[in-house]
Short mmCIF file of C-alpha atoms in Angstrom, two decimals:
data_model
loop_
_atom_site.label_atom_id
_atom_site.label_comp_id
_atom_site.label_asym_id
_atom_site.label_seq_id
_atom_site.Cartn_x
_atom_site.Cartn_y
_atom_site.Cartn_z
CA MET A 1 -21.08 -60.07 10.14
CA ALA A 2 -19.14 -56.50 10.04
CA SER A 3 -18.23 -54.68 13.18
CA VAL A 4 -19.34 -51.31 13.84
CA THR A 5 -16.56 -49.91 13.04
CA SER A 6 -15.73 -51.32 10.03
CA LEU A 7 -19.67 -49.96 8.96
CA MET A 8 -18.97 -46.59 9.66
CA ALA A 9 -15.67 -44.69 10.14
CA GLU A 10 -14.83 -42.64 13.22
CA GLU A 11 -14.62 -39.51 11.72
CA ASN A 12 -18.24 -40.06 10.90
CA LEU A 13 -19.42 -40.25 14.53
CA LEU A 14 -17.85 -37.07 15.33
CA CYS A 15 -19.47 -33.92 16.39
CA SER A 16 -17.68 -30.67 14.56
CA ILE A 17 -18.70 -28.62 17.53
CA CYS A 18 -17.48 -30.59 20.60
CA LEU A 19 -15.11 -33.24 18.37
CA GLY A 20 -16.24 -36.00 20.27
CA VAL A 21 -18.08 -39.16 19.51
CA PHE A 22 -22.02 -38.25 19.52
CA THR A 23 -23.48 -37.70 22.59
CA LYS A 24 -27.33 -37.97 22.23
CA PRO A 25 -26.80 -37.00 18.50
CA VAL A 26 -29.64 -35.30 16.55
CA SER A 27 -30.19 -34.14 12.52
CA ILE A 28 -31.12 -30.43 11.96
CA PRO A 29 -33.18 -29.73 8.60
CA CYS A 30 -30.11 -29.05 6.57
CA GLY A 31 -28.45 -32.94 6.99
CA HIS A 32 -25.68 -32.25 9.15
CA ASN A 33 -25.62 -34.11 12.57
CA PHE A 34 -23.96 -32.41 16.24
CA CYS A 35 -24.54 -33.78 19.89
CA LEU A 36 -27.93 -32.45 21.18
CA ASP A 37 -26.51 -30.19 23.94
CA CYS A 38 -23.62 -28.69 21.60
CA ILE A 39 -25.93 -27.49 18.91
CA THR A 40 -28.56 -26.19 21.44
CA GLY A 41 -25.56 -24.58 23.44
CA TYR A 42 -24.38 -23.16 20.28
CA TRP A 43 -27.41 -21.60 18.77
CA ASP A 44 -28.01 -19.81 22.47
CA THR A 45 -24.70 -17.86 21.73
CA LEU A 46 -25.90 -16.25 18.30
CA ASN A 47 -29.25 -14.44 19.81
CA GLY A 48 -31.89 -15.17 18.12
CA LEU A 49 -29.77 -16.65 14.95
CA PHE A 50 -30.46 -20.34 13.87
CA GLN A 51 -27.86 -21.08 11.73
CA CYS A 52 -25.54 -24.70 10.56
CA PRO A 53 -22.39 -24.49 12.00
CA LEU A 54 -20.75 -26.16 8.82
CA CYS A 55 -22.72 -25.05 5.74
CA LYS A 56 -24.25 -21.80 7.36
CA GLU A 57 -27.66 -22.49 6.10
CA GLU A 58 -30.05 -20.08 8.34
CA PHE A 59 -33.64 -21.57 9.79
CA CYS A 60 -36.71 -19.31 10.44
CA THR A 61 -37.45 -20.58 13.53
CA ARG A 62 -35.55 -22.79 15.84
CA PRO A 63 -35.65 -26.61 14.83
CA MET A 64 -37.41 -29.26 16.76
CA LEU A 65 -34.62 -31.88 17.71
CA ARG A 66 -35.04 -35.40 18.59
CA VAL A 67 -32.32 -37.80 19.04
CA ASN A 68 -31.46 -39.89 16.03
CA ILE A 69 -31.85 -43.09 17.61
CA PHE A 70 -29.89 -44.92 14.59
CA ILE A 71 -27.16 -42.84 14.65
CA ASN A 72 -27.21 -42.80 18.85
CA GLU A 73 -27.36 -46.78 18.82
CA ILE A 74 -24.14 -46.86 16.35
CA ALA A 75 -22.27 -44.24 18.46
CA ALA A 76 -22.77 -46.12 21.55
CA LYS A 77 -21.77 -49.48 20.09
CA PHE A 78 -18.39 -47.77 18.64
CA LYS A 79 -17.86 -46.02 22.10
CA LYS A 80 -18.12 -49.86 23.88
CA THR A 81 -16.00 -51.39 21.01
CA VAL A 82 -13.04 -48.54 21.62
CA LYS A 83 -13.45 -49.26 25.14
CA GLU A 84 -13.23 -52.74 25.38
CA LYS A 85 -10.57 -53.03 22.34
CA PRO A 86 -6.83 -52.94 24.14
CA SER A 87 -4.95 -49.71 23.80
CA CYS A 88 -2.27 -50.11 21.49
CA THR A 89 0.93 -47.88 22.32
CA PRO A 90 4.41 -47.94 20.31
CA LYS A 91 5.70 -50.20 23.37
CA THR A 92 2.56 -52.60 23.40
CA ALA A 93 2.51 -56.29 22.14
CA CYS A 94 -0.17 -54.92 19.78
CA GLU A 95 2.36 -52.97 17.67
CA GLU A 96 5.52 -55.20 18.64
CA ASN A 97 3.86 -58.63 18.22
CA VAL A 98 5.43 -60.18 21.41
CA LEU A 99 5.34 -64.09 20.85
CA CYS A 100 5.33 -67.09 23.07
CA SER A 101 8.95 -68.15 24.24
CA MET A 102 7.81 -71.76 24.81
CA CYS A 103 5.87 -72.12 21.47
CA THR A 104 7.68 -74.59 19.07
CA GLY A 105 7.12 -74.20 15.72
CA ALA A 106 4.46 -71.52 14.91
CA GLN A 107 4.66 -69.14 18.00
CA LEU A 108 1.43 -67.72 19.40
CA PRO A 109 0.70 -63.98 20.61
CA ALA A 110 2.12 -63.98 24.20
CA LEU A 111 -0.60 -63.37 26.91
CA LYS A 112 1.86 -61.97 29.61
CA SER A 113 5.40 -61.76 30.09
CA CYS A 114 7.18 -62.79 33.38
CA LEU A 115 9.69 -60.69 34.72
CA VAL A 116 11.37 -63.75 37.39
CA CYS A 117 11.57 -66.39 34.46
CA PHE A 118 12.74 -63.57 32.07
CA MET A 119 9.83 -65.06 29.42
CA SER A 120 6.73 -64.43 27.39
CA TYR A 121 3.62 -66.64 27.50
CA CYS A 122 0.83 -67.61 25.51
CA GLU A 123 -2.53 -68.60 27.28
CA THR A 124 -1.41 -72.19 27.17
CA HIS A 125 2.13 -72.45 28.35
CA LEU A 126 0.83 -69.62 31.02
CA GLU A 127 -1.35 -72.33 32.87
CA PRO A 128 1.19 -72.86 34.97
CA HIS A 129 1.75 -69.90 36.54
CA GLN A 130 -1.71 -69.26 37.14
CA ARG A 131 -2.06 -73.15 38.72
CA ILE A 132 1.66 -73.58 40.47
CA PRO A 133 1.80 -71.80 43.97
CA ALA A 134 5.29 -70.91 43.46
CA LEU A 135 4.82 -69.73 39.81
CA LYS A 136 1.87 -67.56 41.20
CA LYS A 137 4.04 -65.58 43.56
CA HIS A 138 6.16 -64.45 40.02
CA LYS A 139 5.31 -60.67 38.67
CA LEU A 140 3.33 -60.98 35.65
CA ILE A 141 2.84 -57.92 33.20
CA GLU A 142 1.24 -57.11 29.94
CA PRO A 143 3.73 -58.83 27.18
CA VAL A 144 6.76 -56.77 26.40
CA LYS A 145 9.99 -57.38 24.44
CA ASN A 146 13.24 -56.60 26.14
CA LEU A 147 12.63 -58.09 29.54
CA GLU A 148 16.05 -57.37 30.68
CA SER A 149 15.50 -53.62 30.76
CA ARG A 150 12.79 -54.33 33.64
CA ILE A 151 15.68 -55.84 35.68
CA CYS A 152 17.90 -54.06 38.01
CA LYS A 153 21.67 -54.22 36.51
CA ASP A 154 23.03 -54.08 40.25
CA HIS A 155 20.99 -56.73 41.97
CA HIS A 156 19.16 -58.70 38.96
CA GLU A 157 15.70 -58.22 40.84
CA PRO A 158 12.56 -57.10 39.10
CA LEU A 159 12.19 -52.95 38.70
CA GLU A 160 9.38 -52.92 40.90
CA LEU A 161 9.83 -49.46 42.48
CA PHE A 162 10.08 -45.97 41.58
CA CYS A 163 11.70 -42.89 43.11
CA ARG A 164 9.65 -39.62 43.06
CA VAL A 165 12.45 -37.42 44.43
CA ASP A 166 15.28 -39.09 41.62
CA GLN A 167 13.12 -39.98 39.26
CA MET A 168 14.26 -43.56 38.76
CA PHE A 169 13.28 -47.20 38.76
CA LEU A 170 14.44 -48.95 41.92
CA CYS A 171 13.96 -52.87 42.79
CA GLU A 172 13.53 -54.27 46.47
CA SER A 173 17.57 -54.51 47.15
CA CYS A 174 17.88 -51.28 46.22
CA LYS A 175 15.15 -49.75 48.68
CA GLY A 176 17.50 -50.91 51.64
CA SER A 177 20.25 -48.50 50.18
CA HIS A 178 18.37 -45.57 49.05
CA ASN A 179 17.68 -42.28 50.50
CA LYS A 180 14.97 -43.15 53.30
CA THR A 181 13.75 -39.30 53.08
CA HIS A 182 12.61 -40.24 49.30
CA LYS A 183 8.87 -41.17 48.48
CA LEU A 184 9.20 -44.69 46.98
CA VAL A 185 5.91 -46.22 45.26
CA THR A 186 5.19 -49.14 43.33
CA LEU A 187 4.95 -48.76 39.47
CA GLU A 188 1.57 -49.15 39.45
CA GLU A 189 1.01 -46.49 41.72
CA GLU A 190 3.15 -44.00 40.04
CA ALA A 191 1.57 -45.38 36.29
CA GLN A 192 -1.72 -44.55 38.10
CA LYS A 193 -1.10 -41.11 39.25
CA ARG A 194 0.56 -40.47 35.92
CA LYS A 195 -2.24 -41.65 33.85
CA THR A 196 -4.33 -39.35 36.09
CA GLN A 197 -2.50 -36.35 35.31
CA LEU A 198 -2.31 -37.13 31.69
CA GLU A 199 -6.02 -37.74 31.60
CA SER A 200 -6.22 -34.67 33.30
CA GLU A 201 -4.14 -32.93 31.02
CA LYS A 202 -5.99 -34.63 28.13
CA ASN A 203 -9.36 -33.12 29.30
CA ASP A 204 -7.74 -29.65 29.40
CA SER A 205 -6.66 -30.20 26.43
CA ASP A 206 -10.05 -31.41 24.62
CA LYS A 207 -11.84 -27.98 26.48
CA MET A 208 -8.85 -26.10 25.00
CA ILE A 209 -9.54 -27.63 21.60
CA GLN A 210 -13.10 -27.25 22.17
CA ALA A 211 -13.02 -23.52 23.03
CA ARG A 212 -10.94 -22.63 20.05
CA GLN A 213 -13.34 -25.00 17.67
CA GLN A 214 -16.07 -22.68 19.18
CA LYS A 215 -14.00 -19.85 18.50
CA ILE A 216 -13.33 -20.75 15.12
CA LEU A 217 -17.41 -21.09 14.58
CA GLU A 218 -17.35 -17.21 16.33
CA ILE A 219 -15.07 -15.69 13.95
CA GLN A 220 -16.82 -17.54 10.90
CA ASN A 221 -20.44 -16.24 11.96
CA SER A 222 -18.63 -12.87 12.12
CA MET A 223 -16.77 -13.17 8.65
CA LYS A 224 -20.79 -14.33 7.64
CA ALA A 225 -22.31 -11.13 9.71
CA SER A 226 -19.59 -9.20 8.02
CA GLU A 227 -20.16 -10.27 4.74
CA ASP A 228 -23.82 -10.30 4.96
CA ASN A 229 -23.72 -6.20 6.10
CA ALA A 230 -21.29 -5.66 3.62
CA GLU A 231 -23.69 -6.87 0.62
CA LYS A 232 -26.63 -4.95 2.53
CA ALA A 233 -24.39 -1.90 2.68
CA LEU A 234 -23.31 -2.52 -1.14
CA SER A 235 -27.21 -2.78 -2.16
CA TYR A 236 -28.09 0.02 -0.02
CA SER A 237 -25.50 2.27 -1.30
CA LYS A 238 -26.32 1.37 -4.73
CA GLN A 239 -30.19 2.08 -4.24
CA GLY A 240 -29.66 5.03 -1.96
CA MET A 241 -27.08 7.26 -4.75
CA THR A 242 -29.43 5.48 -7.37
CA ALA A 243 -32.15 7.37 -5.80
CA LEU A 244 -30.22 10.74 -4.90
CA VAL A 245 -28.88 10.84 -8.30
CA ASP A 246 -32.32 10.11 -9.77
CA TYR A 247 -33.75 12.84 -7.29
CA ILE A 248 -31.29 15.43 -8.09
CA LYS A 249 -31.73 14.83 -11.77
CA ARG A 250 -35.55 15.08 -11.43
CA SER A 251 -34.89 18.58 -9.03
CA GLN A 252 -32.58 19.66 -11.85
CA GLY A 253 -35.60 19.01 -14.75
CA GLU A 254 -37.71 21.23 -11.97
CA LEU A 255 -35.63 23.93 -11.66
CA THR A 256 -34.74 24.18 -15.10
CA GLU A 257 -38.23 24.70 -16.06
CA VAL A 258 -38.92 27.15 -12.90
CA ILE A 259 -35.58 29.47 -14.45
CA GLU A 260 -36.78 28.91 -17.92
CA MET A 261 -40.85 29.99 -17.05
CA LYS A 262 -39.31 32.80 -14.90
CA GLN A 263 -37.01 33.89 -17.90
CA ARG A 264 -40.58 33.89 -20.00
CA LYS A 265 -42.22 35.72 -17.27
CA ASN A 266 -39.65 38.11 -16.96
CA LYS A 267 -39.15 38.52 -20.94
CA MET A 268 -42.92 39.49 -21.39
CA GLU A 269 -42.67 41.75 -18.58
CA GLY A 270 -39.96 43.31 -19.80
CA GLU A 271 -41.47 43.59 -23.70
CA GLY A 272 -44.76 45.07 -22.13
CA ILE A 273 -42.50 48.00 -20.55
CA ILE A 274 -41.04 48.43 -23.61
CA LYS A 275 -44.07 48.62 -25.50
CA GLU A 276 -45.85 51.37 -23.13
CA ILE A 277 -42.64 53.19 -23.15
CA GLN A 278 -42.48 53.23 -26.71
CA GLU A 279 -46.14 54.27 -27.42
CA GLU A 280 -45.68 57.02 -24.67
CA SER A 281 -42.47 58.03 -26.64
CA MET A 282 -44.84 57.89 -30.11
CA GLN A 283 -47.24 60.28 -28.79
CA MET A 284 -44.71 62.78 -27.12
CA LYS A 285 -42.72 62.44 -30.88
CA LYS A 286 -46.55 63.21 -32.23
CA THR A 287 -46.54 66.40 -29.74
CA ASN A 288 -43.26 67.79 -30.78
CA LEU A 289 -43.65 67.35 -34.43
CA LYS A 290 -46.57 70.09 -34.01
CA LEU A 291 -44.37 72.15 -31.64
CA ASN A 292 -41.30 72.12 -33.67
CA ASP A 293 -43.57 73.42 -36.63
CA ILE A 294 -44.59 76.61 -34.36
CA LEU A 295 -41.29 76.98 -33.74
CA LEU A 296 -40.14 77.23 -37.07
CA ILE A 297 -41.87 81.03 -37.35
CA ASN A 298 -39.37 83.54 -37.43
CA ASP A 299 -42.43 86.63 -37.62
CA PRO A 300 -42.77 87.52 -34.02
CA PHE A 301 -46.80 88.54 -34.52
CA ALA A 302 -47.44 85.29 -36.26
CA PHE A 303 -45.97 83.09 -34.07
CA VAL A 304 -47.73 84.92 -30.83
CA GLU A 305 -50.86 84.79 -32.91
CA THR A 306 -50.22 80.76 -33.62
CA ALA A 307 -49.56 80.08 -29.76
CA LEU A 308 -52.16 81.73 -28.62
CA SER A 309 -54.49 79.50 -31.10
CA LEU A 310 -52.57 76.61 -30.08
CA ASP A 311 -54.73 73.90 -29.00
CA ILE A 312 -51.82 70.89 -28.12
CA THR A 313 -52.68 68.41 -24.81
CA MET A 314 -49.49 66.89 -23.70
CA PRO A 315 -49.69 63.28 -23.70
CA GLN A 316 -50.72 61.50 -19.96
CA VAL A 317 -47.37 59.64 -19.26
CA LYS A 318 -46.07 57.43 -16.21
CA ASP A 319 -43.05 58.32 -14.06
CA TRP A 320 -40.40 55.37 -15.11
CA SER A 321 -37.66 56.10 -12.73
CA ASP A 322 -38.25 53.46 -10.25
CA VAL A 323 -39.59 51.01 -12.50
CA SER A 324 -37.00 47.84 -13.36
CA LEU A 325 -36.98 44.15 -14.09
CA GLN A 326 -35.57 41.82 -11.67
CA VAL A 327 -32.79 39.80 -13.49
CA ASP A 328 -30.93 38.67 -10.26
CA GLN A 329 -30.88 34.70 -10.18
CA SER A 330 -27.99 35.33 -7.43
CA THR A 331 -30.15 33.40 -4.66
CA ILE A 332 -30.48 30.51 -6.85
CA GLN A 333 -26.62 30.24 -7.47
CA GLY A 334 -26.06 30.37 -3.74
CA ALA A 335 -28.65 27.93 -3.00
CA ILE A 336 -27.11 25.34 -5.32
CA ALA A 337 -23.70 26.52 -4.13
CA LYS A 338 -24.77 25.75 -0.68
CA LEU A 339 -26.32 22.01 -1.65
CA GLU A 340 -23.21 21.57 -3.49
CA ARG A 341 -20.88 22.19 -0.51
CA THR A 342 -23.50 19.75 1.59
CA ILE A 343 -23.76 17.07 -0.86
CA THR A 344 -19.86 17.18 -1.02
CA THR A 345 -19.38 17.35 2.81
CA GLU A 346 -21.73 14.43 3.73
CA ILE A 347 -20.03 12.54 0.86
CA GLN A 348 -16.27 13.14 2.10
CA PHE A 349 -17.33 11.57 5.79
CA LEU A 350 -18.77 8.88 3.85
CA CYS A 351 -16.28 7.78 1.44
CA ASP A 352 -14.04 10.78 0.01
CA PRO A 353 -13.79 10.01 -3.82
CA SER A 354 -11.08 12.56 -3.96
CA PHE A 355 -9.12 10.65 -1.03
CA LYS A 356 -6.68 8.58 -3.82
CA GLU A 357 -5.87 12.03 -4.99
CA LYS A 358 -5.12 13.42 -2.30
CA GLN A 359 -2.55 10.36 -1.56
CA ARG A 360 -0.72 11.23 -4.83
CA HIS A 361 0.83 14.21 -3.05
CA ALA A 362 2.30 12.11 -0.42
CA VAL A 363 5.67 13.20 1.13
CA ASP A 364 8.12 11.80 3.30
CA VAL A 365 8.17 12.61 6.57
CA THR A 366 10.45 11.90 9.81
CA LEU A 367 10.54 12.69 13.58
CA ASP A 368 12.82 15.36 14.69
CA PRO A 369 14.54 14.15 17.68
CA ASP A 370 15.84 17.53 18.55
CA THR A 371 12.05 18.83 19.11
CA ALA A 372 10.93 16.04 20.96
CA ASN A 373 10.62 15.94 24.75
CA PRO A 374 12.68 14.23 27.20
CA ASN A 375 10.25 11.66 28.12
CA LEU A 376 9.73 10.52 24.31
CA TYR A 377 11.98 8.08 22.46
CA VAL A 378 12.21 8.60 18.98
CA SER A 379 13.22 5.31 16.66
CA GLU A 380 16.56 5.50 15.16
CA ASP A 381 14.73 5.98 11.16
CA GLY A 382 12.70 8.70 12.59
CA LYS A 383 9.36 7.07 11.69
CA GLN A 384 8.13 6.11 15.47
CA VAL A 385 7.64 7.62 18.66
CA THR A 386 6.57 6.24 22.19
CA HIS A 387 6.30 7.49 25.87
CA GLY A 388 8.62 5.93 28.14
CA ASN A 389 8.94 5.54 31.94
CA GLN A 390 12.24 7.33 32.50
CA LYS A 391 13.15 10.78 31.60
CA ARG A 392 15.81 11.20 28.97
CA ARG A 393 19.12 13.08 29.89
CA ILE A 394 19.84 15.04 27.30
CA VAL A 395 20.49 18.77 26.20
CA ASP A 396 17.99 21.39 26.33
CA LYS A 397 17.17 22.77 23.33
CA PRO A 398 15.50 25.93 22.09
CA GLU A 399 13.39 23.79 19.77
CA ARG A 400 12.58 21.36 22.64
CA PHE A 401 9.32 20.68 23.90
CA ASP A 402 9.98 20.56 27.84
CA HIS A 403 6.84 20.13 29.23
CA VAL A 404 4.15 18.59 27.46
CA LEU A 405 4.73 15.38 25.20
CA ASN A 406 5.23 16.53 21.48
CA VAL A 407 7.52 16.00 18.89
CA LEU A 408 7.52 17.83 15.58
CA ALA A 409 8.68 16.58 11.77
CA LYS A 410 12.10 17.50 10.32
CA GLU A 411 10.22 18.28 7.16
CA GLY A 412 8.03 21.39 6.85
CA PHE A 413 5.42 22.86 4.12
CA SER A 414 5.53 26.40 2.83
CA SER A 415 3.72 25.69 -0.57
CA GLY A 416 1.28 23.08 -2.60
CA GLN A 417 0.07 20.08 -1.41
CA SER A 418 1.41 17.34 1.12
CA TYR A 419 0.09 13.86 2.55
CA TYR A 420 1.19 11.53 5.25
CA GLU A 421 0.03 8.76 7.03
CA VAL A 422 0.43 8.06 10.86
CA GLN A 423 -0.81 4.35 12.42
CA ILE A 424 -2.18 4.93 15.57
CA LYS A 425 -3.33 1.35 15.82
CA GLY A 426 -3.72 -0.08 19.66
CA LYS A 427 -4.00 3.76 21.21
CA THR A 428 -6.23 5.11 23.33
CA HIS A 429 -4.90 8.92 23.47
CA TRP A 430 -3.10 10.73 20.66
CA ASP A 431 -2.73 14.43 19.23
CA LEU A 432 -1.65 14.81 15.53
CA GLY A 433 -1.88 17.50 12.96
CA VAL A 434 0.67 20.61 12.06
CA ALA A 435 1.92 23.58 14.01
CA ASN A 436 3.50 26.95 12.98
CA GLN A 437 7.45 27.01 13.14
CA SER A 438 7.34 29.87 15.51
CA ILE A 439 5.09 27.87 17.78
CA ASN A 440 5.62 28.52 21.88
CA ARG A 441 7.92 25.09 23.03
CA LYS A 442 7.79 25.84 26.66
CA GLY A 443 5.82 25.19 29.62
CA ASP A 444 2.01 24.16 29.26
CA ILE A 445 0.99 24.29 25.19
CA ARG A 446 -3.00 24.67 24.47
CA LEU A 447 -3.57 23.43 20.86
CA SER A 448 -6.03 25.89 18.68
CA PRO A 449 -5.30 27.40 15.64
CA LYS A 450 -4.84 31.07 17.40
CA ASN A 451 -1.88 29.28 18.78
CA GLY A 452 -0.42 28.01 15.54
CA TYR A 453 -1.86 24.62 16.05
CA TRP A 454 -4.35 22.64 13.75
CA THR A 455 -4.76 19.22 15.38
CA ILE A 456 -7.43 16.82 16.48
CA TRP A 457 -6.98 14.08 19.19
CA LEU A 458 -8.38 11.02 20.60
CA ARG A 459 -9.23 10.83 24.36
CA LYS A 460 -10.19 7.80 26.24
CA GLY A 461 -10.17 5.13 23.05
CA ASN A 462 -13.57 6.76 21.61
CA GLU A 463 -13.46 10.42 22.05
CA PHE A 464 -12.54 12.23 19.09
CA THR A 465 -11.86 16.35 18.91
CA ALA A 466 -10.99 19.06 16.46
CA ASN A 467 -9.02 21.67 18.52
CA THR A 468 -10.44 24.84 16.90
CA GLY A 469 -10.80 26.72 19.72
CA PRO A 470 -13.65 26.31 21.09
CA ALA A 471 -13.28 22.72 20.81
CA ILE A 472 -15.44 20.50 18.50
CA ASN A 473 -16.86 17.15 19.37
CA LEU A 474 -16.32 14.64 16.38
CA SER A 475 -18.52 11.75 15.42
CA VAL A 476 -16.88 9.01 13.70
CA ARG A 477 -18.29 5.65 12.55
CA GLU A 478 -15.29 3.56 13.74
CA VAL A 479 -12.00 4.26 15.55
CA PRO A 480 -9.61 4.52 12.62
CA GLN A 481 -6.32 2.26 12.62
CA LYS A 482 -4.34 4.73 10.65
CA VAL A 483 -4.87 8.43 10.29
CA GLY A 484 -3.94 10.54 6.98
CA VAL A 485 -3.48 14.01 7.23
CA PHE A 486 -3.66 16.00 4.30
CA VAL A 487 -2.19 19.97 3.55
CA ASP A 488 -3.22 22.28 1.31
CA TYR A 489 -0.87 25.52 2.20
CA ASP A 490 -2.24 27.46 -0.81
CA GLU A 491 -5.84 27.02 0.03
CA GLY A 492 -5.19 26.91 3.66
CA GLU A 493 -6.61 23.68 4.35
CA VAL A 494 -5.71 20.40 6.74
CA SER A 495 -7.73 17.55 6.32
CA PHE A 496 -7.60 14.20 8.41
CA TYR A 497 -8.76 10.86 6.93
CA ASP A 498 -9.60 7.41 8.03
CA VAL A 499 -7.21 5.75 5.72
CA ASP A 500 -9.00 2.53 6.02
CA ALA A 501 -12.76 4.14 5.06
CA ARG A 502 -11.43 6.74 3.16
CA ALA A 503 -13.39 8.96 4.79
CA GLN A 504 -12.89 12.42 6.31
CA ILE A 505 -13.08 12.87 9.74
CA PHE A 506 -12.45 17.17 10.13
CA SER A 507 -10.97 19.96 7.94
CA PHE A 508 -9.89 22.92 9.21
CA THR A 509 -10.35 25.33 6.25
CA GLY A 510 -9.63 28.99 5.16
CA CYS A 511 -6.37 28.54 7.20
CA ASN A 512 -4.05 31.78 6.83
CA PHE A 513 -0.72 30.49 6.97
CA THR A 514 2.17 33.18 6.85
CA GLU A 515 5.30 31.17 7.61
CA THR A 516 6.40 26.89 7.43
CA ILE A 517 4.33 24.46 9.46
CA PHE A 518 5.31 21.24 10.44
CA PRO A 519 3.60 17.56 11.00
CA PHE A 520 2.82 17.51 14.93
CA PHE A 521 2.63 14.55 16.85
CA SER A 522 2.31 13.44 20.43
CA PRO A 523 1.87 9.74 21.42
CA CYS A 524 0.26 11.26 24.98
CA ALA A 525 1.28 9.22 28.49
CA ASN A 526 1.38 5.40 27.98
CA ASP A 527 -1.15 5.15 31.22
CA GLY A 528 0.55 2.18 32.86
CA GLY A 529 0.68 0.40 29.38
CA LYS A 530 -2.77 1.13 28.43
CA ASN A 531 -1.48 3.44 25.75
CA ALA A 532 1.85 1.84 25.20
CA ALA A 533 1.56 1.70 21.40
CA PRO A 534 3.93 3.76 19.62
CA LEU A 535 2.53 6.57 16.76
CA ILE A 536 4.01 5.61 13.61
CA ILE A 537 4.66 7.41 10.18
CA THR A 538 3.84 4.54 7.64
CA PRO A 539 4.71 4.30 4.12
CA VAL A 540 1.70 5.42 1.80
CA GLU A 541 -0.25 2.87 -0.33
CA TYR A 542 -1.46 5.11 -3.31
CA GLN A 543 -3.25 2.92 -5.84
CA ALA A 544 -4.35 4.78 -8.84
CA LYS A 545 -7.64 4.20 -10.26
CA HIS A 546 -8.01 1.65 -13.07
CA LEU A 547 -8.90 4.17 -16.36
#
C-alpha cells in the first residue's frame, strides 16, 4: 500500500499563510485551503473584506468554515510520518550509508557505532554489546564513518566532553589537565543546548518568514486595492468628464439660443423704432413741402395774405434723444471668461493638461554655495543641500544668508519661461520658490512677494502654505515627493506642481518682475534627523505627447 508521503507531496499540505503543514485545514469557496486560524486571522486584518489570499476572489459575506476531515487526516498522518522518520543530515548514516564492519559478503546497514571498538555494527552483530556486561560499558553512538575523528589524538580515548570556553572536544584524560575554571559538559548536554538554541532560532526564523509572508499578502492586497481604486477613478473621471462636456455642450446650445433670441428681439425692437421714426419723418417732410411753397412767395402782400390763411398743423412727434437699443453682450462674455478661468483652475489642481508643455522649458539649475547659510552643506555637483549639525567656518560674503537656512541658485531668470524640479522626498519641512536678486540676506527674513520672495513651504510633514502675505493654507490630495517650479517672467507667473500627479499646488500670477530672479531653496533644520533628507535638484524627465 502506498505511503502517505507518496500519495501527496509535502507542498500540497502546506498553508500558504503560515507556510507550515495544515492545522485544522479548511476550504474556502474558491477551492483553496488554509489553516483555520490563519485564514480567520487574515480576514480579521482586512476590515470587513473577505478575500482569498491566493486568487484574490472576494466573497460578499464571511464564508462558513468547517475543518476538511480528509485533508486534516492526511496532514496528521504526514506529520506523524515525518516525525517518526529519522532525520538525515549530511553527516548521518541516511546519507553516508554506514555499513556493518563485521558482515562478510553483503554488508548490512549499521545500527550503531562503538567508540571503544572503533567499529560499526548491524542489528545482528550489535547483539554482544547489548548482552555482555563488559561490552555494555562501551560508548555506542549513531552510525558514522571516520570513527578515528571521534578519538582524542593525545590519549586515544573517546571525545565525550566539550569545553564551552575553548569551544573544543575533550576526553576523560584531557579533563584532568584542562583549565579547572572552564565549563565542561558532556557532548549530549552541549548537543541538547545547541539544539534548543537552533530550534529557538528556527522558530524565530519561522515567525519572521510568516511575518514577511503576511506582509507580502498585505502589500498584494494594497496593490489590488490601488488597482481597484485606479479603475474606479478612471471610470469616474471618464463618466464625470463626459457628463461635464455634455453639460457644457447643452449649455452652449441653450446659451446660443438665448443670445440669438435676444438678438432677434433687439432687431425687432430696432426695426420698430426705425419705422416709427421714419413715419414721423415722412409727416414732417410733407409739412416742410407746404412750408417751402409758401417761402418761395416773393410778394410781401401775397406772402402775408397766404401766411394768414395758412392752416398747417405740425405733427405730434416723440423725443427720441433718450431712446437707445441695448447691444452690450459684455456680461455674457465676462461670465464665460470667469467660467473658463474657474474650470481651468480646478482642472489644473486635478491634473494640469499643460504640465508637459511646461516641462519643455526645463533649465539646468545648480546651487550657489557662496549664498548658502554656514549651517547648510551644498554637494560638489551643486544639486543637493542639507542642514548640518555644525556651523562651517567660511568667509562671510554680502550675498550669503547669515541667519536663515537659505541658499539661491547660480542661474537667474530675466525673461521667457523656465522650469526645474526638486525632490523633497522624506522631508517634513522645506521652502521653495524664487527671489529677487536684491533681497535682504542678513538677519531674520519674512517670505512674501512684498519682500521679493514668491515661495511655498511645508511644515509638520503635511501643512502646506503659500507665502502670499498674508499667507494662504493650501490643500493637496497627497504630499508630493517632487515639486516642479515653473516661471513665466514676462507674464509674471510662478507656479508649483506635484510632478508625479501633474497637478498644480499653487500659482502666483500678476507678478511684476523688474529685476533678475533666482531659484530659492531652504531644507530647514534637520530636526534631530527627522528632516535630515536633502533637497535635490533632479533632471527633468520630459516625455513628449504622442501625436
